[in-house]
Each structure stands twice: as C-alpha cells, then as structure tokens.
Amino acid sequence: MLFGVLADAAEADANLGAEAIDVAHRTHNGVLDAIGVNRIVPNPVKNVTDSAYDTSQSLVLNAGQKTAAFLRTIDGPSEDRQDNEENSTDEEVYDQGHMMSCTAHAVAGAFEFTVKKLNLPKFEPSKLFIWYHAREQLHDPQAVKKNIGTNLRDAIKSLGKAHGVCSEYDWSYEVGQYNEKTDLFLAGAKAAKKPPALAERNAHHHIVTKYHRITGREKTTGKYSKPQLRLQLLKCLDEGHPFVFLMKTYNLLHNVQKDELPTAKDEKNGEHRHSLLAVGYSQSKRMFLVRNSWGSGFGWDGYFYMPYDYLTHCQDFWTVCLVESYPDKA
C-alpha cells in the first residue's frame, strides 16, 4: 500500500514536471512570436529547439513512469480487473463511418450497456435519433442538416422524458454524403431528416432516468485533482457503469495504447476531439478499456487500452446510471 502511494506520487510529480516543460516551451515560443524573432529564425533552428523541449518532456515522463512501475513491484501485485467480458454486449461494435456522430454512438453504447445491466429486454438505440436531437440543442438553425459534432451533455439530456430514444429498427443508421465546405448534407441524406412520428412515439418507451457528470472534485472541499478523477472513474466502472468522455486525439488514436503521451509537437496537429465509451480497466497495466465507434476492425475488435495518464487529454465525463426500456407497442 505504502509503495503504491509513493508510485502515484512519483507519477504525479513527473506529470507536473512535464507540464512545466510544456508551459515553458509555449512561453518561449510566445515571447519569440511577440518580438518577431520567430519570423527570422530559420526553420532548422526552430526544429532543434522544439525537439529539445520534446525530448526533455519525454525524459521526465519516462523517468516518472519507470520509478512508479518499480515501486509497484515492491508493493506486490495489484488487483487486475478487465471488464471486456463483464461490461460488453453481444452486438457488434458500432461504426460511425465518415459522419461526425461519435457522441451519439458513445451515448447509445452507454444506454445499451445499462439496459443489459438491468436485465431489461434487449434494445439497440438509434444513433441517428440521438444525433438529430443533440444537434437541435446547438446554436445553429441549420445544425440538424449538417455533419457536425455535438456535446455529450446535450446527447445524454436528450434521452430524458423530452425525447428518449427509439430503436435502431425504427430509425436505422445510414451514412450520408455532405458538402465538405458547408458541412451541409446533400439532398435526401437520412441524417438530415427528422425522425418519423412512429420513431418519436416509440422513443418515449426508452428513456434515461438518472445520469450524472464525473467531475474529479472532492465532495467536502470541491477541490479538483487528477488522482481523485481517476478514483471516481474506477469506482464508476466497479459499480458496473461505463462512462462516456471526450478525448483530444491529436490524430494519434491508433497509437494511444502505447505508454506515450502527446508531445508539444503532436499538439500542434490540433486537438481532434472524439467521444468514446470506457467499459473497464486493467489495474496492473494502469489502463482503461475503451470502446470506439470505428467498427470491429479498429484496435482489438473495436476496443483499445488507454493509459491512465492520458486522462490529462480527456474531459467531460458522464455516466448513465438508470434507464427505463419497455417493448414498443405493435
């Protein structure tokens, strides 16, 4: 136990050190930009400087991770729980295609998992239905006609009594073509259409009755901390509740299972936010088991492992606790 605490402290200190280096790097570039030096410094010189900062950041992180790993071996074996079997469905992993509907897919997965946990009749939620009503909440009158992302809160909130969600059978998923300049779907695209009356009516048989946000804040002090967030997320999974969240992928999602965090150079590629569903964890690997929505060909049958340390690049954690789901009337 003692060495486990020391291991967590070593990792936390390493993360703080890496963040300090990153801040110094950004400040350095900001000052040079402000005084105009960066405009005259040759690119090879800039690249050497960036590389030096990135190398320093990686050295600090690797040292912290290796120290923590050594301390945990002294502390003895830790509980290793992998929830791939316990928190999984018999259905094939969703595939969003080229549409920006990852949030709807993640939330639909959370709903389906909860239905199974409560031993309710088998039910697959309509991703298009969730996506449509989530886009309705955006401050854009044309939003429902566009191939654009949505907020996790809006998507989950839409599953309440106001709308609920119909079955995939009532409003099945269909990838539509769109104008890449305006994001508007082309004429006839199902994704831009309002769900039919039958789907809207049946959706009221399938609603979320309890959900909450996981904040990482202490109940007594209200103070946020990364260790507290991790503990709350693990507790959520221990109670059998997967959670949805937003990840900044930096176009590195295929490599996220490696014990490497994005460098300052990676972050220049842009955040590229993506909604996902965490369904379990491996304490010995210190990784979350995450379900993507890129089909079963991605990762391990549609799943991948995300290091605990990658939480630094994630936000907006929500879990669906209770749902009501009744058979639709004929």
JSON list of C-alpha atoms in Angstrom, two decimals, residues 124-126 129-130 158-160 162-168 199-208:
[
{"chain": "A", "resi": 124, "resn": "GLU", "atom": "CA", "xyz": [-30.23, -1.19, -29.58]},
{"chain": "A", "resi": 125, "resn": "PRO", "atom": "CA", "xyz": [-30.69, 2.61, -29.55]},
{"chain": "A", "resi": 126, "resn": "SER", "atom": "CA", "xyz": [-30.89, 4.61, -32.77]},
{"chain": "A", "resi": 129, "resn": "PHE", "atom": "CA", "xyz": [-32.17, 9.66, -33.45]},
{"chain": "A", "resi": 130, "resn": "ILE", "atom": "CA", "xyz": [-29.78, 10.71, -30.66]},
{"chain": "A", "resi": 158, "resn": "SER", "atom": "CA", "xyz": [-32.00, 14.33, -24.97]},
{"chain": "A", "resi": 159, "resn": "LEU", "atom": "CA", "xyz": [-32.54, 10.78, -23.71]},
{"chain": "A", "resi": 160, "resn": "GLY", "atom": "CA", "xyz": [-34.73, 12.04, -20.88]},
{"chain": "A", "resi": 162, "resn": "ALA", "atom": "CA", "xyz": [-38.49, 15.03, -23.53]},
{"chain": "A", "resi": 163, "resn": "HIS", "atom": "CA", "xyz": [-37.40, 12.66, -26.30]},
{"chain": "A", "resi": 164, "resn": "GLY", "atom": "CA", "xyz": [-35.99, 9.33, -25.16]},
{"chain": "A", "resi": 165, "resn": "VAL", "atom": "CA", "xyz": [-34.57, 7.19, -27.94]},
{"chain": "A", "resi": 166, "resn": "CYS", "atom": "CA", "xyz": [-36.16, 4.88, -30.47]},
{"chain": "A", "resi": 167, "resn": "SER", "atom": "CA", "xyz": [-34.70, 1.58, -31.59]},
{"chain": "A", "resi": 168, "resn": "GLU", "atom": "CA", "xyz": [-32.23, 1.13, -34.40]},
{"chain": "A", "resi": 199, "resn": "ALA", "atom": "CA", "xyz": [-39.95, 6.59, -34.03]},
{"chain": "A", "resi": 200, "resn": "GLU", "atom": "CA", "xyz": [-40.69, 9.67, -31.90]},
{"chain": "A", "resi": 201, "resn": "ARG", "atom": "CA", "xyz": [-43.63, 7.90, -30.25]},
{"chain": "A", "resi": 202, "resn": "ASN", "atom": "CA", "xyz": [-41.74, 4.69, -29.52]},
{"chain": "A", "resi": 203, "resn": "ALA", "atom": "CA", "xyz": [-38.78, 6.66, -28.18]},
{"chain": "A", "resi": 204, "resn": "HIS", "atom": "CA", "xyz": [-40.79, 7.54, -25.06]},
{"chain": "A", "resi": 205, "resn": "HIS", "atom": "CA", "xyz": [-40.64, 3.85, -24.09]},
{"chain": "A", "resi": 206, "resn": "HIS", "atom": "CA", "xyz": [-36.86, 4.09, -23.75]},
{"chain": "A", "resi": 207, "resn": "ILE", "atom": "CA", "xyz": [-35.55, 6.90, -21.54]},
{"chain": "A", "resi": 208, "resn": "VAL", "atom": "CA", "xyz": [-32.68, 7.73, -19.20]}
]
